[in-house]
Coordinates of C-alpha atoms and ligand atoms in Angstrom, one line a residue:
Chain C
M72 CA 58.9 6.3 -11.9
R73 CA 57.4 3.2 -13.1
K74 CA 53.5 3.5 -13.1
Q75 CA 52.1 0.9 -10.8
L76 CA 49.7 -1.7 -12.2
V77 CA 47.4 -3.4 -9.7
I78 CA 45.4 -6.5 -10.8
Y79 CA 42.3 -7.6 -9.0
L80 CA 41.5 -11.3 -8.8
M81 CA 38.7 -13.1 -7.0
A82 CA 40.0 -15.7 -4.4
G83 CA 39.6 -19.2 -5.9
R84 CA 41.4 -22.4 -6.7
D85 CA 43.3 -21.0 -9.7
T86 CA 44.2 -17.7 -8.1
P87 CA 47.9 -18.6 -7.3
D88 CA 48.5 -19.6 -11.0
L89 CA 46.6 -16.6 -12.2
A90 CA 48.4 -14.2 -9.9
A91 CA 51.9 -15.7 -11.0
A92 CA 50.9 -15.1 -14.7
A93 CA 49.7 -11.4 -13.9
V94 CA 53.0 -10.7 -12.2
A95 CA 55.0 -12.4 -15.1
G96 CA 52.9 -10.0 -17.4
G97 CA 54.0 -7.0 -15.6
A98 CA 51.6 -6.6 -12.6
D99 CA 53.2 -4.8 -9.6
M100 CA 50.5 -5.8 -7.1
I101 CA 47.7 -8.1 -6.7
E102 CA 44.4 -7.4 -5.0
I103 CA 42.6 -10.6 -3.9
G104 CA 39.0 -10.4 -3.5
F105 CA 37.6 -12.1 -0.4
P106 CA 34.0 -12.5 -1.6
F107 CA 31.0 -11.2 0.2
S108 CA 27.3 -12.1 -0.3
D109 CA 26.2 -8.5 -0.6
P110 CA 29.0 -6.5 -2.2
L111 CA 27.5 -3.0 -2.5
A112 CA 30.5 -1.4 -4.3
D113 CA 30.6 -4.0 -7.0
G114 CA 29.0 -4.0 -10.4
P115 CA 27.8 -7.2 -12.2
V116 CA 31.0 -8.8 -13.0
I117 CA 32.7 -8.7 -9.5
R118 CA 29.2 -9.5 -7.9
A119 CA 28.8 -12.6 -10.0
A120 CA 32.4 -13.6 -9.4
A121 CA 31.9 -13.3 -5.7
E122 CA 28.6 -15.3 -5.9
S123 CA 30.5 -18.1 -7.7
A124 CA 33.4 -18.1 -5.3
L125 CA 31.1 -18.4 -2.4
A126 CA 29.3 -21.2 -4.2
A127 CA 32.8 -22.9 -4.6
G128 CA 33.3 -22.6 -0.8
M129 CA 35.6 -19.6 -0.6
R130 CA 34.8 -18.6 3.0
T131 CA 37.3 -16.6 5.0
A132 CA 39.7 -19.5 6.0
A133 CA 39.8 -20.7 2.4
C134 CA 40.6 -17.2 1.1
L135 CA 43.5 -16.9 3.6
E136 CA 44.9 -20.3 2.4
C137 CA 44.6 -19.0 -1.1
L138 CA 46.5 -15.8 0.0
A139 CA 49.2 -18.0 1.5
K140 CA 49.4 -20.2 -1.8
T141 CA 49.6 -17.1 -3.8
R142 CA 52.3 -15.6 -1.6
A143 CA 54.4 -18.6 -2.4
R144 CA 54.1 -18.1 -6.2
V145 CA 54.8 -14.3 -6.5
G146 CA 58.0 -13.5 -4.6
D147 CA 57.6 -10.3 -2.7
T148 CA 54.9 -8.9 -4.9
P149 CA 52.5 -6.8 -2.6
L150 CA 49.3 -8.7 -2.0
I151 CA 46.2 -6.9 -0.8
P152 CA 43.0 -8.5 0.3
M153 CA 39.9 -6.6 -0.7
T154 CA 36.7 -7.3 1.1
Y155 CA 33.7 -6.0 3.0
A156 CA 33.3 -5.2 6.7
S157 CA 30.9 -8.1 7.5
L158 CA 33.9 -10.7 7.0
L159 CA 36.0 -8.9 9.6
E160 CA 33.0 -8.4 12.0
A161 CA 32.6 -12.2 11.8
Y162 CA 36.3 -13.3 11.9
G163 CA 37.4 -10.6 14.4
W164 CA 38.9 -7.3 13.2
E165 CA 42.4 -7.8 14.8
R166 CA 42.4 -11.4 14.2
F167 CA 41.7 -10.9 10.5
V168 CA 44.5 -8.4 10.2
T169 CA 47.1 -10.6 12.0
D170 CA 46.0 -13.7 10.0
A171 CA 46.1 -11.9 6.7
R172 CA 49.6 -10.6 7.3
A173 CA 50.7 -14.0 8.3
A174 CA 49.4 -15.5 5.1
G175 CA 51.3 -12.9 3.1
A176 CA 49.1 -9.8 2.8
T177 CA 50.9 -6.3 2.6
G178 CA 47.8 -4.3 2.9
L179 CA 44.0 -4.3 3.1
I180 CA 41.0 -2.7 1.4
I181 CA 37.6 -2.7 3.0
A182 CA 35.3 -1.4 0.3
D183 CA 32.4 -0.4 2.9
L184 CA 34.5 1.1 5.6
P185 CA 35.0 4.8 4.8
A186 CA 37.8 6.9 6.3
G187 CA 37.1 8.0 9.8
E188 CA 35.7 4.6 10.9
R189 CA 37.6 2.1 12.8
T190 CA 40.8 4.0 12.5
D191 CA 42.6 1.1 14.4
V192 CA 42.4 -1.0 11.3
K193 CA 45.1 0.3 9.0
R194 CA 44.0 0.1 5.4
I195 CA 44.2 1.5 1.9
Q196 CA 41.4 4.2 1.8
L197 CA 39.2 4.9 -1.1
V198 CA 38.1 8.4 -2.3
A199 CA 35.5 9.3 -4.8
P200 CA 34.8 12.2 -7.0
T201 CA 31.9 13.1 -4.6
S202 CA 34.3 13.3 -1.6
T203 CA 34.8 16.7 -0.2
D204 CA 38.3 18.1 0.2
E205 CA 38.1 17.6 3.9
R206 CA 37.4 13.8 3.3
I207 CA 40.1 13.5 0.9
A208 CA 42.6 15.0 3.2
L209 CA 41.3 12.7 6.0
A210 CA 41.5 9.6 3.9
A211 CA 45.1 10.6 2.8
V212 CA 46.2 10.9 6.4
E213 CA 44.7 7.6 7.4
T214 CA 45.5 5.6 4.3
D215 CA 48.2 2.9 4.3
G216 CA 50.6 3.7 1.6
W217 CA 48.7 4.9 -1.4
L218 CA 45.2 6.5 -1.9
Y219 CA 42.7 4.7 -4.1
L220 CA 41.0 7.1 -6.4
V221 CA 37.6 5.8 -7.5
T222 CA 37.5 7.4 -11.0
L223 CA 33.7 7.6 -11.2
T224 CA 30.7 7.9 -9.3
G225 CA 29.5 4.3 -9.5
T226 CA 30.3 0.7 -8.9
T227 CA 33.0 -1.4 -10.2
G228 CA 32.9 -2.5 -13.9
A229 CA 34.3 -1.7 -17.2
R230 CA 33.2 1.3 -19.0
V231 CA 33.4 2.3 -22.7
E232 CA 35.1 5.6 -21.9
L233 CA 37.4 6.6 -19.1
S234 CA 35.6 8.8 -16.6
T235 CA 35.6 12.3 -17.5
A236 CA 35.9 13.3 -13.9
L237 CA 39.2 11.7 -13.3
D238 CA 41.5 14.6 -14.4
A239 CA 40.0 17.2 -12.2
F240 CA 39.5 14.7 -9.4
A241 CA 43.2 13.7 -9.5
A242 CA 44.3 17.3 -9.7
R243 CA 42.2 18.1 -6.7
A244 CA 43.7 15.0 -4.7
R245 CA 47.2 16.2 -5.7
R246 CA 46.6 19.6 -4.0
L247 CA 45.5 17.8 -1.0
T248 CA 48.2 15.3 -0.4
D249 CA 51.6 14.0 -1.4
K250 CA 50.6 10.2 -1.0
P251 CA 50.7 8.2 -4.2
L252 CA 47.4 8.2 -6.1
Y253 CA 46.2 5.0 -7.9
A254 CA 43.0 5.1 -10.2
G255 CA 40.5 2.2 -10.3
F256 CA 36.9 1.4 -11.2
G257 CA 36.1 1.5 -15.0
I258 CA 39.6 1.0 -16.4
S259 CA 39.8 -1.8 -18.9
T260 CA 41.7 -1.0 -22.1
P261 CA 45.4 -0.3 -22.5
A262 CA 44.3 3.2 -23.7
Q263 CA 42.2 3.9 -20.6
A264 CA 45.1 2.6 -18.5
A265 CA 47.5 5.1 -20.0
A266 CA 45.1 8.0 -19.9
A267 CA 44.3 7.3 -16.2
A268 CA 48.1 6.7 -15.3
S269 CA 49.1 10.0 -17.0
V270 CA 47.5 11.9 -14.2
T271 CA 48.2 9.3 -11.4
D272 CA 50.9 7.1 -10.1
G273 CA 49.1 3.8 -10.8
I274 CA 46.0 2.1 -11.9
V275 CA 43.9 -0.8 -10.7
V276 CA 42.1 -3.1 -13.2
G277 CA 39.3 -5.4 -11.7
S278 CA 36.3 -6.5 -13.7
R279 CA 38.0 -7.0 -17.0
A280 CA 40.9 -8.9 -15.4
I281 CA 38.4 -11.1 -13.9
L282 CA 36.8 -11.8 -17.2
V283 CA 40.0 -12.4 -19.0
A284 CA 41.2 -14.6 -16.0
G285 CA 38.1 -16.8 -16.9
Q286 CA 40.0 -17.7 -20.1
G287 CA 43.1 -18.9 -18.1
A288 CA 46.4 -17.8 -17.0
E289 CA 47.9 -17.4 -20.5
A290 CA 45.1 -15.1 -21.5
L291 CA 45.7 -13.0 -18.4
N292 CA 49.3 -12.9 -18.9
D293 CA 48.7 -11.4 -22.4
Y294 CA 46.2 -9.0 -21.2
V295 CA 48.4 -7.7 -18.4
A296 CA 51.3 -7.4 -20.8
A297 CA 49.3 -5.2 -23.0
L298 CA 48.3 -3.0 -20.2
R299 CA 52.1 -2.9 -18.9
K300 CA 53.1 -1.8 -22.4
A301 CA 50.7 1.0 -22.3
L302 CA 51.8 2.4 -18.9
D303 CA 55.5 2.0 -20.0
S304 CA 54.9 4.1 -23.1
L305 CA 54.0 7.1 -21.0
Chain V
M198 CA 27.9 9.0 13.5
T199 CA 24.7 7.7 14.9
T200 CA 24.8 4.3 16.6
Y201 CA 22.4 2.6 19.0
G202 CA 24.7 1.1 21.5
E203 CA 27.1 -1.1 19.5
W204 CA 24.5 -1.2 16.5
G205 CA 24.1 1.0 13.4
G206 CA 26.7 3.1 11.8
R207 CA 27.7 3.8 8.2
Y208 CA 29.2 0.9 6.5
V209 CA 29.0 2.1 3.0
P210 CA 31.4 3.1 0.1
E211 CA 33.0 6.5 0.4
T212 CA 31.0 7.7 -2.7
L213 CA 27.8 8.0 -0.5
I214 CA 29.3 9.6 2.5
P215 CA 28.8 13.1 1.3
A216 CA 25.1 12.4 0.5
L217 CA 24.6 10.9 3.8
D218 CA 26.1 14.0 5.5
E219 CA 23.8 16.2 3.4
L220 CA 20.8 14.2 4.3
T221 CA 21.7 14.4 7.9
D222 CA 22.1 18.1 7.8
A223 CA 18.8 18.5 5.9
W224 CA 17.0 16.3 8.3
N225 CA 18.4 18.0 11.4
E226 CA 17.3 21.3 10.1
A227 CA 13.8 20.2 8.7
K228 CA 12.9 18.4 12.0
Q229 CA 13.1 21.7 13.9
D230 CA 11.4 23.6 11.1
P231 CA 7.7 24.3 11.9
S232 CA 6.9 24.7 8.1
F233 CA 8.4 21.2 7.4
L234 CA 6.4 19.7 10.3
A235 CA 3.3 21.4 9.2
E236 CA 3.7 20.2 5.7
I237 CA 4.1 16.5 6.8
E238 CA 1.1 16.8 9.1
A239 CA -1.0 18.5 6.4
L240 CA -0.1 15.7 3.9
G241 CA -0.9 13.1 6.7
R242 CA -4.3 14.5 7.4
D243 CA -5.4 15.6 3.7
Y244 CA -3.6 13.0 1.7
T245 CA -3.0 9.8 3.8
G246 CA -6.2 10.1 5.9
R247 CA -4.6 10.6 9.3
P248 CA -5.2 9.9 12.2
S249 CA -5.9 6.3 11.4
P250 CA -8.6 4.9 13.6
L251 CA -8.2 2.7 16.6
T252 CA -10.6 -0.3 16.2
R253 CA -11.6 -2.7 19.0
A254 CA -11.5 -6.3 17.8
E255 CA -13.8 -8.1 20.1
R256 CA -14.7 -11.1 18.2
Y257 CA -11.1 -11.8 17.2
A258 CA -9.9 -11.8 20.8
P259 CA -13.0 -12.1 23.0
D260 CA -10.8 -12.7 26.1
K261 CA -8.7 -9.6 25.7
R262 CA -9.3 -6.0 25.1
L263 CA -7.5 -5.8 21.7
Y264 CA -7.3 -2.6 19.7
L265 CA -6.0 -2.5 16.0
K266 CA -4.1 0.7 15.0
R267 CA -5.6 0.8 11.5
E268 CA -2.5 1.8 9.3
D269 CA -4.4 -0.5 6.7
L270 CA -6.8 2.4 6.2
N271 CA -4.0 4.8 5.1
H272 CA -4.0 5.8 1.5
T273 CA -2.1 3.0 -0.4
G274 CA -3.0 0.6 2.3
A275 CA -0.1 0.4 4.7
H276 CA 2.1 2.5 7.1
K277 CA 4.8 2.9 4.5
I278 CA 3.2 6.1 3.1
N279 CA 4.1 7.9 6.3
N280 CA 7.8 7.4 5.6
A281 CA 7.5 7.8 1.8
L282 CA 5.7 11.3 1.9
G283 CA 8.0 12.5 4.6
Q284 CA 11.2 11.5 2.7
L285 CA 9.8 13.1 -0.5
V286 CA 9.3 16.5 1.3
L287 CA 13.0 16.1 2.4
A288 CA 14.1 15.2 -1.1
R289 CA 12.4 18.2 -2.4
R290 CA 14.2 20.4 0.1
L291 CA 17.4 18.7 -1.1
G292 CA 16.6 19.6 -4.8
K293 CA 16.7 16.0 -5.9
K294 CA 14.6 15.2 -8.9
R295 CA 15.0 11.5 -9.2
I296 CA 13.7 9.1 -6.5
I297 CA 14.6 5.3 -6.1
A298 CA 13.3 2.8 -3.7
E299 CA 13.5 -1.0 -3.0
T300 CA 10.4 -3.0 -2.3
G301 CA 9.5 -6.3 -1.0
A302 CA 5.8 -6.7 -0.6
G303 CA 5.5 -3.8 -3.0
Q304 CA 3.7 -1.6 -0.4
H305 CA 6.8 0.7 0.0
G306 CA 7.3 0.8 -3.8
V307 CA 3.6 1.8 -4.2
A308 CA 3.9 4.3 -1.4
T309 CA 6.9 5.8 -3.0
A310 CA 5.4 5.8 -6.5
T311 CA 2.3 7.4 -5.1
A312 CA 4.3 10.2 -3.4
C313 CA 6.3 10.7 -6.5
A314 CA 3.2 11.1 -8.7
R315 CA 1.9 13.4 -6.0
F316 CA 5.0 15.8 -6.4
G317 CA 5.8 15.0 -10.1
L318 CA 9.1 13.3 -9.5
E319 CA 10.7 10.5 -11.5
C320 CA 10.5 7.1 -9.6
V321 CA 12.4 3.9 -10.0
V322 CA 11.6 1.0 -7.8
F323 CA 13.9 -2.1 -7.4
M324 CA 12.0 -5.4 -6.8
G325 CA 13.2 -9.0 -6.7
S326 CA 11.6 -11.1 -9.4
E327 CA 10.4 -13.6 -6.9
D328 CA 8.5 -10.8 -5.0
M329 CA 7.1 -9.5 -8.4
R330 CA 5.7 -12.8 -8.8
R331 CA 4.2 -13.0 -5.2
Q332 CA 2.8 -9.4 -5.3
A333 CA 1.8 -8.9 -8.8
P334 CA -1.1 -6.4 -8.1
N335 CA 1.4 -4.0 -6.6
V336 CA 3.7 -4.2 -9.6
E337 CA 0.6 -3.2 -11.7
R338 CA -0.1 -0.3 -9.3
M339 CA 3.3 1.0 -9.5
G340 CA 3.2 1.0 -13.3
L341 CA -0.2 2.9 -13.2
L342 CA 1.5 5.5 -10.8
G343 CA 4.2 6.1 -13.5
A344 CA 7.1 4.3 -11.8
V345 CA 9.5 2.1 -13.5
V346 CA 9.9 -1.2 -11.7
V347 CA 13.3 -2.7 -12.2
P348 CA 13.3 -6.6 -11.7
V349 CA 16.3 -7.9 -9.7
E350 CA 17.1 -11.4 -11.0
F351 CA 20.0 -12.5 -9.0
G352 CA 20.7 -14.0 -5.5
T353 CA 17.6 -14.4 -3.6
K354 CA 15.5 -12.4 -5.9
T355 CA 13.8 -10.9 -2.9
L356 CA 14.0 -7.6 -0.8
K357 CA 17.7 -8.3 0.2
E358 CA 19.0 -8.1 -3.5
A359 CA 16.4 -5.4 -4.3
T360 CA 17.9 -3.2 -1.4
S361 CA 21.5 -3.9 -2.7
E362 CA 20.6 -2.9 -6.2
A363 CA 18.9 0.3 -5.0
I364 CA 22.1 1.3 -3.1
R365 CA 24.2 0.5 -6.1
D366 CA 22.0 2.8 -8.3
W367 CA 22.3 5.5 -5.6
I368 CA 26.1 5.2 -5.6
T369 CA 26.0 5.7 -9.3
N370 CA 23.4 8.5 -9.4
V371 CA 23.9 10.2 -6.0
E372 CA 24.1 13.7 -7.3
T373 CA 20.7 13.8 -8.8
T374 CA 19.0 11.0 -6.8
H375 CA 17.4 10.6 -3.3
Y376 CA 17.1 7.1 -2.0
V377 CA 13.8 6.5 -0.1
I378 CA 14.7 3.5 2.0
G379 CA 11.6 1.7 3.1
S380 CA 12.3 0.7 6.7
C381 CA 14.4 1.8 9.7
V382 CA 17.6 0.1 8.2
G383 CA 20.5 1.2 6.3
P384 CA 23.3 3.6 7.1
A385 CA 22.7 6.6 9.5
P386 CA 20.7 8.8 9.4
Y387 CA 18.1 6.5 7.8
P388 CA 17.1 4.5 10.9
E389 CA 16.4 7.5 12.9
L390 CA 14.7 9.4 10.0
V391 CA 12.3 6.6 9.3
R392 CA 11.5 6.0 12.9
E393 CA 10.7 9.7 13.3
L394 CA 8.4 9.6 10.2
Q395 CA 6.6 6.6 11.5
A396 CA 6.4 7.7 15.1
V397 CA 3.1 9.3 14.2
I398 CA 1.7 5.8 14.6
G399 CA 2.5 5.5 18.2
R400 CA 1.8 9.1 19.0
E401 CA -1.8 8.8 17.9
A402 CA -2.2 5.3 19.3
R403 CA -1.1 6.4 22.7
E404 CA -3.6 9.3 22.7
Q405 CA -6.5 7.1 21.2
I406 CA -6.0 4.4 23.7
L407 CA -5.9 6.8 26.6
A408 CA -9.1 8.5 25.3
V409 CA -11.2 5.1 25.1
E410 CA -9.7 3.2 27.9
G411 CA -8.4 5.8 30.3
R412 CA -5.2 3.9 30.6
L413 CA -2.1 2.8 28.9
P414 CA -2.0 -0.7 27.3
D415 CA -0.4 -3.6 29.0
A416 CA 1.3 -4.4 25.7
V417 CA 1.8 -3.0 22.2
L418 CA 2.4 -5.6 19.4
A419 CA 3.7 -5.1 15.8
C420 CA 5.2 -7.2 13.1
V421 CA 9.0 -6.7 12.4
G422 CA 10.5 -7.0 9.0
G423 CA 13.0 -4.2 8.7
G424 CA 11.1 -2.8 11.8
S425 CA 9.5 0.5 10.7
N426 CA 5.9 0.0 11.7
A427 CA 7.1 -1.6 15.0
I428 CA 9.6 1.3 15.8
G429 CA 7.0 3.8 14.9
M430 CA 4.5 2.2 17.3
F431 CA 7.0 1.6 20.1
A432 CA 8.2 5.3 19.8
G433 CA 4.9 6.4 21.4
F434 CA 5.2 4.1 24.5
I435 CA 8.9 3.8 24.9
D436 CA 9.0 6.2 27.9
D437 CA 6.2 4.2 29.4
A438 CA 8.2 1.7 31.3
D439 CA 5.2 -0.5 32.2
V440 CA 4.1 -1.0 28.6
D441 CA 5.5 -4.3 27.2
L442 CA 6.9 -3.7 23.7
V443 CA 6.5 -6.9 21.7
G444 CA 7.9 -7.4 18.0
V445 CA 6.8 -10.3 16.1
E446 CA 9.2 -11.7 13.4
A447 CA 8.6 -14.3 10.8
A448 CA 10.0 -17.4 12.1
G449 CA 12.2 -18.1 9.0
A450 CA 13.4 -14.4 9.1
A451 CA 14.0 -13.9 12.9
S452 CA 17.0 -11.5 12.5
L453 CA 16.5 -10.5 16.3
G454 CA 15.5 -13.9 17.5
S455 CA 18.3 -16.0 15.8
G456 CA 20.6 -13.5 14.2
R457 CA 24.2 -12.5 14.9
A458 CA 26.2 -9.3 14.5
A459 CA 26.8 -8.8 10.8
I460 CA 27.1 -5.9 8.5
L461 CA 24.3 -5.6 5.7
H462 CA 23.1 -2.6 3.7
G463 CA 25.3 0.0 5.4
A464 CA 24.6 -1.0 9.1
R465 CA 25.8 -3.2 11.7
S466 CA 22.8 -5.0 13.2
S467 CA 21.5 -8.4 14.4
T468 CA 21.3 -10.3 11.2
L469 CA 20.8 -13.8 9.8
A470 CA 24.2 -14.7 8.7
D471 CA 26.7 -17.6 8.9
S472 CA 29.9 -17.6 11.1
D473 CA 31.8 -16.1 8.2
G474 CA 29.7 -12.9 8.1
Q475 CA 27.9 -14.0 4.8
I476 CA 24.3 -13.0 4.8
A477 CA 21.9 -15.9 5.0
D478 CA 18.6 -16.2 3.0
A479 CA 15.4 -15.4 4.9
H480 CA 12.2 -17.4 4.4
S481 CA 8.7 -16.1 4.9
I482 CA 5.5 -16.4 3.2
S483 CA 5.3 -12.6 3.7
A484 CA 7.4 -10.7 1.2
G485 CA 7.4 -7.7 3.6
L486 CA 9.1 -9.8 6.3
D487 CA 11.4 -11.9 4.2
Y488 CA 14.6 -10.0 5.0
P489 CA 17.6 -11.1 6.9
G490 CA 18.4 -7.8 8.5
V491 CA 16.5 -5.5 10.9
G492 CA 16.9 -2.1 12.0
P493 CA 19.7 -1.4 14.5
E494 CA 17.6 0.4 17.1
H495 CA 15.7 -2.9 17.5
A496 CA 18.9 -4.8 18.3
Y497 CA 19.6 -2.2 20.9
L498 CA 16.0 -2.3 22.4
R499 CA 16.4 -6.1 22.6
D500 CA 19.9 -5.9 24.3
I501 CA 18.8 -3.3 26.9
G502 CA 15.5 -5.3 27.6
R503 CA 13.1 -2.6 26.6
A504 CA 11.5 -4.5 23.8
R505 CA 11.2 -8.2 23.3
Y506 CA 10.8 -10.1 20.0
I507 CA 9.1 -13.3 19.3
T508 CA 8.1 -15.3 16.2
A509 CA 5.2 -16.6 14.2
T510 CA 5.4 -19.2 11.5
D511 CA 3.9 -19.1 7.9
D512 CA 1.0 -21.2 9.1
E513 CA 0.2 -19.3 12.2
A514 CA 0.2 -16.0 10.1
L515 CA -2.2 -17.6 7.6
A516 CA -4.5 -18.7 10.2
A517 CA -4.6 -15.2 11.8
F518 CA -5.2 -13.8 8.2
H519 CA -8.2 -15.9 7.8
G520 CA -9.3 -15.4 11.4
L521 CA -9.3 -11.6 11.4
A522 CA -11.2 -11.6 8.0
R523 CA -13.9 -13.9 9.3
T524 CA -14.3 -12.3 12.8
E525 CA -13.8 -8.7 12.1
G526 CA -14.3 -8.1 8.4
I527 CA -10.8 -6.9 8.1
I528 CA -8.4 -8.5 5.8
P529 CA -4.9 -7.9 7.1
A530 CA -1.6 -7.9 5.4
L531 CA 0.3 -11.2 5.8
E532 CA 3.0 -9.2 7.4
S533 CA 0.5 -7.7 10.1
S534 CA -0.9 -11.2 10.4
H535 CA 2.2 -12.3 12.1
A536 CA 1.5 -10.0 15.0
L537 CA -2.1 -11.0 15.1
A538 CA -1.1 -14.7 15.5
R539 CA 0.6 -13.9 18.8
V540 CA -2.2 -12.0 20.4
H541 CA -3.8 -15.0 22.1
D542 CA -0.6 -16.2 23.9
L543 CA 0.2 -12.9 25.6
D544 CA -0.5 -12.4 29.2
A545 CA -1.6 -8.9 28.7
E546 CA -5.1 -8.0 28.7
L547 CA -5.2 -4.6 27.1
I548 CA -3.4 -4.7 23.9
V549 CA -2.8 -2.2 21.0
L550 CA -1.5 -4.0 17.8
C551 CA -0.4 -2.2 14.6
L552 CA -2.3 -3.4 11.7
S553 CA 0.4 -2.2 9.5
G554 CA -1.3 -3.0 6.1
R555 CA -4.2 -4.5 4.2
G556 CA -4.2 -7.8 2.6
D557 CA -5.6 -7.1 -0.8
K558 CA -2.1 -7.5 -2.2
D559 CA -1.8 -11.0 -0.7
L560 CA -5.1 -12.5 -2.0
D561 CA -3.7 -14.3 -4.9
H562 CA -0.8 -15.7 -2.8
V563 CA -2.9 -16.8 0.1
L564 CA -5.5 -18.4 -2.1
S565 CA -3.0 -20.3 -4.0
Q566 CA -1.6 -22.0 -0.7
P567 CA -2.4 -25.7 -0.5
Ligands
PLP254 C1 1.9 -4.1 5.5 C2 3.4 -4.3 5.8 N1 3.7 -4.5 7.2 C3 4.9 -4.7 7.6 C4 6.0 -4.7 6.6 C5 7.4 -4.8 7.2 O1 8.1 -3.7 7.2 P1 8.5 -2.9 8.6 O2 9.1 -4.0 9.5 O3 9.5 -1.9 8.3 O4 7.3 -2.3 9.1 C6 5.7 -4.5 5.3 C7 6.8 -4.4 4.4 O5 6.7 -4.4 3.3 C8 4.5 -4.2 4.9 O6 4.1 -4.0 3.7

């Protein structure tokens, strides 16, 4: 089966164009960051991108509009808002889910809402190398579609080497669930993408995608195409 | 998961959940273990200098019977040492060798650095660069004690960002590291853990006031940043329904007075935030109160009407700072000065006020005010 390639972009004026370019380059899904002022799971690149997005006025209503405009550009490519609980708390949990769906979202990730909490809000769960078997099993039952494997013990951001924890972690998760496993955090090069995808069903690229997106849609298209090629060579 | 009514919880990335579970288990065991409690008590007595005295402040408040609970006389000069020592004893039980902390005024950073020096553990303290400027003597102190102070240069450059960076470090180094949070904030079990370690303030104060006055106070008063000195003080009187529990927030950082429900640093609490849930900047002359969040238990005590929360402005706190120095020969921390500022407006006659810290750290900052 085709290894899934998920590209993370911060919500902003250029996001619809950038998402279209990423999909043209071979992305299978797009995560759209709804920025939060205090994003605990994020390293310097996404944190700074969130800060700029907020300064540019990307509040929840603007993010939902951005989502709808992106939907109009990418056909039926899955679109997944990724955000933090405080935004849902303010907007209304149910209302957020409803309005995001209406704007074209196909899933949801809440970075600071671990499995077992607010089980009424269907979302893609994250698990980490520190997660116990019990928690991985719980997250797998609760997750919406696929399970997000955080490859390393840490925040988002490109790393020089792919996490050495991933192989054993992915094997452990496989024993505990049949749900598809996508690896993210710390993946930025085509070689890392291929290595991570060789033990999972897909990968997520965030910080580097945001940096490349800063150079424009064409640069992003080329970058995503290189990742796609690496995944297809497996 | 521990909540206080609708407040509290554990809004953190999954990576931290096992560590929070481990901490909860260790704490539940420790708090029932006589050897743990004896160790905390011995440290309090022999190292911190507990019990801290209760001092009548007759010249500062001639028309009241005001007593100051002298946490300023603790080793390192504030109540923060009670929590830092307790958490280090717990960290040792967990086998953690590296300690991290955030700090605003620097008092919690100094307390944690002190406790780490005492136990020979590595210590890293995150501090906003704006606070490093405002509280320079405490930055020097932490260095002398062997701690590494990491400046946090983005966002507000104050306690909010320092706390976020400490949590990010913890996410990264959680297997080797214990995070000594400095107030009764953060994900469960921290609010409860910090309250219990600070409850010594209220326990002692209750005994002391009964000994000198033969009755309970009409009101107890404490400043509220994250809320740890206040919750520790309140803990001693919470079952005494007739004692008015009063918290004083900085007017520009009144998370309880003008906040709304939001999620910050792992907990749902009353928070300075906008209608989109984005956390707002706090503003206070006092670095230790300059924080948009507050412990979830305070939000609960407010809602059920057991405690009430009022404010003092920068100018009022400054006036109280000078006032206590001139009338009593006690230089209070700017944080505690907020509580002092409200003494005269209370109807209460017999008052116990938590003097949470001393003002040496604030001298440069106060003297540079126009
Ligand atoms: C002397 C003093 N009092 C009060 C505070 C506020 O913290 P809390 O509300 O947790 O007691 C601080 C914080 O740095 C402090 O240094």
